[in-house]
Amino acid sequence: MLKQFYPASRKESTYEIPFEELYRQGIRGVIFDVDNTLVPHDAPADTRAKELFKRLREIGLESCLASNNKEPRVKKFARAVGTKYIYKAGKPKRRGYKEAMKQMGTRAENTVFVGDQIFTDIWGANRAGITSILVKPINPKEEIQIVIKRVPEKLVLYFYERTIEK
């Protein structure tokens, strides 16, 4: 039952993901959550985020942001890093993931999703058939609705860790 929430892999940070290796493995598109995945909640695109998207373009990877946030937030960030975007993505519904793949010209089998929340980001990517990468939230200070979800996330991660240790 909990396996539907398990990421394909976990990383400490978005910025340590070996995107060149993913490209060599056939990945052609990366969908990102924004808040607490690329920058702290509501923060503008910083130098590190801008350099990451430049690197993705140089590798040959398409990218798209998929956020449940409103358009002004997501559009401003997307313009700053030079990528496509979906706002009010409705994660964990499949719709936003499918629209992101359509914009990138990719399919589920050659796309990965990077996010910090299990019950929206990871579950939605898994439901859409996309390889999911869970990263640790950048900033532990979060909105109350997210803080509440972090409690059951810890339980899911406990069982996830036990399955990968075997």
XYZ file of N, CA and C in Angstrom:
498
model
N 0.817 -1.201 0.000
C 0.000 0.000 0.000
C 0.862 1.268 0.000
N 1.903 1.287 0.793
C 2.744 2.477 0.879
C 3.647 2.650 -0.332
N 3.856 1.592 -1.092
C 4.788 1.657 -2.227
C 4.404 2.705 -3.263
N 3.132 3.027 -3.366
C 2.701 4.061 -4.317
C 3.282 5.436 -3.980
N 3.743 5.587 -2.733
C 4.330 6.850 -2.293
C 5.857 6.842 -2.316
N 6.464 5.716 -2.631
C 7.924 5.611 -2.593
C 8.549 6.276 -3.814
N 9.574 7.082 -3.595
C 10.301 7.635 -4.739
C 11.193 6.572 -5.363
N 11.551 6.779 -6.618
C 12.513 5.864 -7.257
C 13.873 6.027 -6.592
N 14.187 7.262 -6.165
C 15.434 7.520 -5.444
C 15.291 8.763 -4.586
N 16.257 8.930 -3.697
C 16.296 10.101 -2.805
C 17.659 10.764 -2.908
N 17.652 12.070 -2.822
C 18.890 12.848 -2.819
C 18.773 13.914 -1.724
N 19.914 14.323 -1.236
C 19.938 15.394 -0.231
C 19.412 16.698 -0.830
N 19.745 16.936 -2.099
C 19.429 18.207 -2.736
C 19.242 18.015 -4.241
N 18.420 18.849 -4.811
C 18.263 18.890 -6.261
C 19.619 19.098 -6.933
N 20.450 19.876 -6.271
C 21.710 20.298 -6.867
C 22.801 19.232 -6.836
N 22.497 18.068 -6.289
C 23.467 16.967 -6.335
C 23.017 15.839 -7.261
N 21.920 16.016 -7.950
C 21.439 14.995 -8.884
C 22.361 14.955 -10.102
N 22.802 13.769 -10.496
C 23.725 13.653 -11.648
C 22.949 13.691 -12.978
N 22.577 14.876 -13.401
C 21.758 15.019 -14.601
C 22.457 14.504 -15.857
N 23.769 14.621 -15.923
C 24.505 14.086 -17.073
C 24.319 12.571 -17.166
N 24.350 11.916 -16.024
C 24.152 10.460 -15.980
C 22.723 10.103 -16.393
N 21.760 10.869 -15.932
C 20.372 10.619 -16.334
C 20.221 10.746 -17.854
N 20.887 11.740 -18.431
C 20.842 11.903 -19.885
C 21.428 10.673 -20.578
N 22.559 10.192 -20.070
C 23.177 8.988 -20.661
C 22.252 7.771 -20.550
N 21.405 7.758 -19.542
C 20.464 6.645 -19.351
C 19.201 6.801 -20.195
N 19.113 7.887 -20.964
C 17.964 8.061 -21.849
C 16.931 9.069 -21.386
N 17.150 9.705 -20.268
C 16.221 10.735 -19.794
C 16.379 11.960 -20.682
N 15.235 12.544 -21.074
C 15.280 13.716 -21.942
C 14.519 14.912 -21.371
N 13.801 14.702 -20.278
C 13.065 15.806 -19.669
C 13.036 15.697 -18.160
N 13.086 16.863 -17.501
C 13.024 16.916 -16.048
C 11.941 17.913 -15.639
N 11.019 17.437 -14.818
C 9.980 18.293 -14.265
C 10.365 18.576 -12.814
N 10.282 19.831 -12.421
C 10.640 20.228 -11.068
C 9.471 20.879 -10.346
N 9.344 20.562 -9.071
C 8.578 21.396 -8.163
C 9.451 22.629 -7.941
N 8.895 23.719 -7.432
C 9.683 24.937 -7.220
C 10.034 25.118 -5.747
N 9.001 25.410 -4.941
C 9.229 25.781 -3.551
C 9.765 24.631 -2.715
N 10.890 24.902 -2.080
C 11.605 23.969 -1.208
C 12.264 22.820 -1.969
N 12.190 22.860 -3.283
C 12.903 21.908 -4.137
C 14.064 22.618 -4.831
N 13.793 23.798 -5.379
C 14.815 24.598 -6.065
C 15.296 25.778 -5.225
N 14.377 26.381 -4.496
C 14.672 27.520 -3.613
C 13.741 27.427 -2.398
N 14.035 28.166 -1.317
C 13.087 28.201 -0.200
C 11.724 28.719 -0.663
N 10.702 28.407 0.104
C 9.326 28.800 -0.220
C 9.231 30.298 -0.523
N 8.662 30.614 -1.681
C 8.423 31.987 -2.151
C 9.685 32.788 -2.474
N 10.852 32.178 -2.444
C 12.087 32.891 -2.785
C 12.218 33.019 -4.306
N 12.856 34.083 -4.765
C 13.087 34.219 -6.211
C 14.165 33.245 -6.670
N 14.272 33.097 -7.966
C 15.323 32.251 -8.536
C 16.675 32.843 -8.167
N 17.536 32.014 -7.620
C 18.868 32.477 -7.239
C 19.885 32.022 -8.284
N 21.135 32.409 -8.069
C 22.202 32.073 -9.017
C 22.315 30.569 -9.212
N 22.206 29.825 -8.122
C 22.340 28.366 -8.205
C 21.257 27.771 -9.102
N 20.008 28.233 -8.946
C 18.908 27.728 -9.782
C 19.123 28.108 -11.246
N 19.533 29.334 -11.495
C 19.778 29.780 -12.875
C 20.886 28.959 -13.529
N 21.932 28.694 -12.783
C 23.036 27.888 -13.316
C 22.607 26.445 -13.580
N 21.738 25.905 -12.728
C 21.240 24.544 -12.938
C 20.492 24.448 -14.269
N 19.604 25.380 -14.537
C 18.823 25.316 -15.777
C 19.691 25.562 -17.005
N 20.708 26.384 -16.861
C 21.672 26.570 -17.946
C 22.393 25.252 -18.220
N 22.808 24.579 -17.155
C 23.483 23.280 -17.273
C 22.571 22.253 -17.941
N 21.299 22.219 -17.560
C 20.358 21.274 -18.170
C 20.262 21.504 -19.677
N 20.191 22.764 -20.084
C 20.132 23.071 -21.521
C 21.402 22.608 -22.226
N 22.543 22.821 -21.588
C 23.813 22.397 -22.191
C 23.901 20.877 -22.327
N 23.336 20.154 -21.373
C 23.312 18.690 -21.427
C 22.405 18.218 -22.563
N 21.352 18.987 -22.827
C 20.372 18.590 -23.830
C 19.054 18.152 -23.219
N 18.864 18.457 -21.945
C 17.635 18.087 -21.248
C 16.596 19.193 -21.348
N 15.375 18.807 -21.639
C 14.238 19.723 -21.565
C 13.857 19.847 -20.095
N 13.216 20.958 -19.736
C 12.782 21.125 -18.347
C 11.454 21.855 -18.300
N 10.772 21.649 -17.183
C 9.487 22.305 -16.961
C 9.250 22.355 -15.453
N 8.675 23.449 -14.986
C 8.261 23.552 -13.595
C 6.805 23.111 -13.516
N 6.466 22.359 -12.476
C 5.074 21.983 -12.220
C 4.794 22.310 -10.766
N 4.031 23.362 -10.559
C 3.765 23.844 -9.207
C 2.269 23.971 -8.975
N 1.862 23.735 -7.751
C 0.472 23.964 -7.380
C 0.232 25.438 -7.057
N 1.271 26.243 -7.130
C 1.180 27.663 -6.833
C 0.468 28.397 -7.963
N 0.175 29.679 -7.729
C -0.501 30.512 -8.721
C 0.478 30.990 -9.795
N -0.101 31.413 -10.924
C 0.726 31.769 -12.074
C 1.767 32.852 -11.807
N 1.459 33.950 -11.121
C 2.503 34.974 -10.960
C 3.797 34.429 -10.336
N 3.677 33.587 -9.337
C 4.854 33.014 -8.678
C 5.638 32.119 -9.645
N 4.948 31.214 -10.307
C 5.601 30.218 -11.152
C 6.144 30.857 -12.431
N 5.389 31.739 -13.024
C 5.814 32.415 -14.265
C 7.081 33.238 -14.035
N 7.126 33.998 -12.957
C 8.300 34.820 -12.656
C 9.542 33.947 -12.473
N 9.388 32.838 -11.747
C 10.512 31.932 -11.520
C 10.943 31.294 -12.845
N 9.983 30.825 -13.617
C 10.279 30.170 -14.900
C 11.016 31.115 -15.846
N 10.586 32.350 -15.899
C 11.261 33.327 -16.769
C 12.691 33.567 -16.309
N 12.890 33.612 -14.996
C 14.228 33.877 -14.455
C 15.217 32.758 -14.775
N 14.718 31.513 -14.810
C 15.622 30.378 -15.081
C 15.559 29.920 -16.538
N 14.603 30.439 -17.291
C 14.505 30.112 -18.716
C 13.924 28.739 -18.985
N 12.737 28.464 -18.414
C 12.116 27.163 -18.646
C 10.606 27.298 -18.815
N 9.992 26.210 -19.199
C 8.550 26.118 -19.333
C 7.932 25.952 -17.941
N 6.607 26.120 -17.855
C 5.979 25.970 -16.541
C 4.506 25.593 -16.641
N 4.053 24.968 -15.562
C 2.644 24.670 -15.340
C 2.323 25.232 -13.955
N 1.324 26.070 -13.853
C 0.891 26.571 -12.544
C -0.438 25.917 -12.186
N -0.776 25.958 -10.908
C -1.975 25.252 -10.429
C -2.024 23.859 -11.057
N -0.923 23.140 -10.937
C -0.754 21.839 -11.594
C -1.698 20.765 -11.057
N -2.243 20.975 -9.867
C -3.183 19.991 -9.323
C -2.520 18.723 -8.820
N -1.219 18.794 -8.514
C -0.526 17.601 -7.993
C -1.230 17.138 -6.720
N -1.502 15.867 -6.568
C -0.937 14.710 -7.246
C -1.731 14.188 -8.458
N -2.663 14.958 -8.977
C -3.369 14.512 -10.183
C -2.386 14.408 -11.342
N -2.688 13.565 -12.298
C -1.802 13.315 -13.438
C -1.752 14.466 -14.438
N -2.786 15.254 -14.483
C -2.943 16.292 -15.498
C -1.717 17.193 -15.649
N -1.203 17.739 -14.560
C -0.067 18.648 -14.623
C 1.195 17.986 -15.145
N 1.401 16.745 -14.756
C 2.575 15.997 -15.220
C 2.476 15.741 -16.723
N 1.272 15.375 -17.170
C 1.070 15.113 -18.601
C 1.256 16.388 -19.427
N 0.757 17.493 -18.904
C 0.914 18.765 -19.606
C 2.389 19.168 -19.670
N 3.126 18.944 -18.593
C 4.563 19.255 -18.594
C 5.284 18.416 -19.646
N 4.966 17.127 -19.718
C 5.605 16.272 -20.728
C 5.235 16.723 -22.136
N 3.992 17.128 -22.318
C 3.561 17.620 -23.628
C 4.378 18.856 -24.015
N 4.556 19.777 -23.073
C 5.337 20.995 -23.351
C 6.790 20.668 -23.681
N 7.341 19.641 -23.014
C 8.743 19.271 -23.244
C 8.931 18.352 -24.441
N 7.844 17.717 -24.894
C 7.955 16.752 -25.987
C 8.548 15.434 -25.522
N 8.271 15.073 -24.264
C 8.801 13.822 -23.714
C 7.659 12.872 -23.358
N 8.047 11.658 -22.960
C 7.101 10.633 -22.517
C 7.463 10.229 -21.091
N 6.580 9.536 -20.426
C 6.827 9.124 -19.041
C 8.130 8.345 -18.910
N 8.433 7.500 -19.877
C 9.622 6.648 -19.763
C 10.947 7.404 -19.939
N 10.905 8.641 -20.463
C 12.159 9.392 -20.576
C 12.107 10.735 -19.836
N 11.300 10.743 -18.786
C 11.126 11.939 -17.960
C 11.331 11.577 -16.493
N 11.904 12.498 -15.737
C 11.983 12.350 -14.277
C 11.332 13.566 -13.636
N 10.876 13.361 -12.421
C 10.299 14.449 -11.636
C 11.111 14.608 -10.360
N 11.381 15.855 -9.975
C 12.131 16.157 -8.761
C 11.258 17.021 -7.856
N 11.050 16.539 -6.616
C 10.239 17.296 -5.670
C 10.559 16.951 -4.234
N 10.007 17.737 -3.313
C 10.304 17.565 -1.890
C 9.152 16.986 -1.071
N 7.979 16.795 -1.671
C 6.833 16.302 -0.913
C 6.336 14.966 -1.455
N 6.133 14.035 -0.558
C 5.693 12.695 -0.949
C 4.255 12.674 -1.441
N 3.340 13.315 -0.715
C 1.913 13.166 -1.020
C 1.414 14.053 -2.151
N 2.246 14.910 -2.671
C 1.881 15.670 -3.866
C 2.848 15.312 -4.991
N 4.102 15.708 -4.840
C 5.108 15.542 -5.891
C 5.354 14.089 -6.285
N 5.758 13.287 -5.326
C 6.191 11.914 -5.611
C 5.011 11.029 -5.977
N 3.956 11.093 -5.207
C 2.781 10.273 -5.497
C 2.234 10.610 -6.887
N 2.152 11.891 -7.207
C 1.650 12.291 -8.519
C 2.532 11.803 -9.653
N 3.845 11.943 -9.488
C 4.766 11.458 -10.527
C 4.615 9.957 -10.700
N 4.542 9.238 -9.603
C 4.367 7.781 -9.673
C 3.061 7.431 -10.386
N 1.999 8.145 -10.072
C 0.699 7.892 -10.708
C 0.770 8.145 -12.212
N 1.611 9.112 -12.615
C 1.762 9.439 -14.038
C 2.774 8.539 -14.735
N 3.392 7.622 -13.991
C 4.357 6.696 -14.575
C 5.742 7.292 -14.778
N 6.015 8.398 -14.089
C 7.284 9.108 -14.228
C 8.214 8.705 -13.079
N 9.482 8.517 -13.369
C 10.474 8.247 -12.335
C 10.540 9.448 -11.403
N 10.451 9.183 -10.098
C 10.415 10.267 -9.114
C 11.682 10.302 -8.267
N 12.160 11.526 -8.024
C 13.318 11.736 -7.167
C 12.887 12.658 -6.035
N 12.987 12.166 -4.813
C 12.642 12.946 -3.637
C 13.885 13.640 -3.108
N 13.782 14.942 -2.884
C 14.879 15.691 -2.280
C 14.424 16.236 -0.928
N 15.393 16.501 -0.065
C 15.063 17.092 1.231
C 14.640 18.540 1.026
N 13.649 18.987 1.809
C 13.240 20.390 1.698
C 14.414 21.319 2.000
N 14.530 22.387 1.241
C 15.620 23.345 1.423
C 15.497 24.060 2.767
N 14.288 24.460 3.104
C 14.067 25.223 4.327
C 13.053 24.493 5.210
N 13.400 24.218 6.467
C 12.449 23.506 7.343
C 11.237 24.353 7.750
N 11.307 25.667 7.557
C 10.172 26.527 7.897
C 9.166 26.484 6.746
N 7.984 25.892 7.024
C 6.993 25.698 5.966
C 5.612 26.104 6.453
N 4.693 26.217 5.509
C 3.303 26.526 5.836
C 2.702 25.368 6.625
N 1.721 25.668 7.452
C 1.160 24.672 8.372
C 0.604 23.446 7.653
N -0.035 23.631 6.495
C -0.596 22.474 5.788
C 0.495 21.508 5.327
N 1.682 22.030 5.068
C 2.805 21.165 4.674
C 3.419 20.514 5.908
N 3.551 21.278 6.984
C 4.089 20.740 8.239
C 3.265 19.536 8.693
N 1.956 19.639 8.584
C 1.063 18.544 8.995
C 1.319 17.297 8.152
N 1.560 17.468 6.842
C 1.822 16.316 5.966
C 3.176 15.672 6.227
N 4.091 16.415 6.812
C 5.434 15.867 7.062
C 5.405 14.730 8.075
N 4.412 14.710 8.962
C 4.324 13.640 9.960
C 4.071 12.285 9.294
N 3.017 12.130 8.488
C 2.849 10.827 7.818
C 3.949 10.537 6.791
N 4.566 11.581 6.239
C 5.694 11.358 5.318
C 6.812 10.614 6.023
N 7.054 10.955 7.281
C 8.112 10.282 8.046
C 7.834 8.789 8.158
N 6.581 8.420 8.323
C 6.202 7.008 8.394
C 6.460 6.318 7.061
N 6.066 6.951 5.964
C 6.310 6.389 4.631
C 7.809 6.206 4.417
N 8.585 7.209 4.765
C 10.041 7.135 4.568
C 10.687 6.070 5.444
N 10.141 5.849 6.622
C 10.651 4.792 7.492
C 10.540 3.436 6.781
N 9.380 3.144 6.229
C 9.181 1.866 5.527
C 9.943 1.829 4.197
N 10.032 2.956 3.527
C 10.815 3.040 2.289
C 12.267 2.674 2.571
N 12.840 3.279 3.580
C 14.244 3.004 3.938
C 14.454 1.534 4.258
N 13.504 0.907 4.885
C 13.619 -0.522 5.218
C 13.606 -1.375 3.962
N 12.881 -0.963 2.929
C 12.842 -1.781 1.701
C 14.126 -1.649 0.901
N 14.756 -0.474 0.925
C 15.973 -0.314 0.135
C 17.201 -0.853 0.849
N 17.101 -1.079 2.151
C 18.229 -1.647 2.906
C 18.374 -3.148 2.681
N 17.307 -3.795 2.198
C 17.325 -5.254 2.035
C 18.197 -5.671 0.880
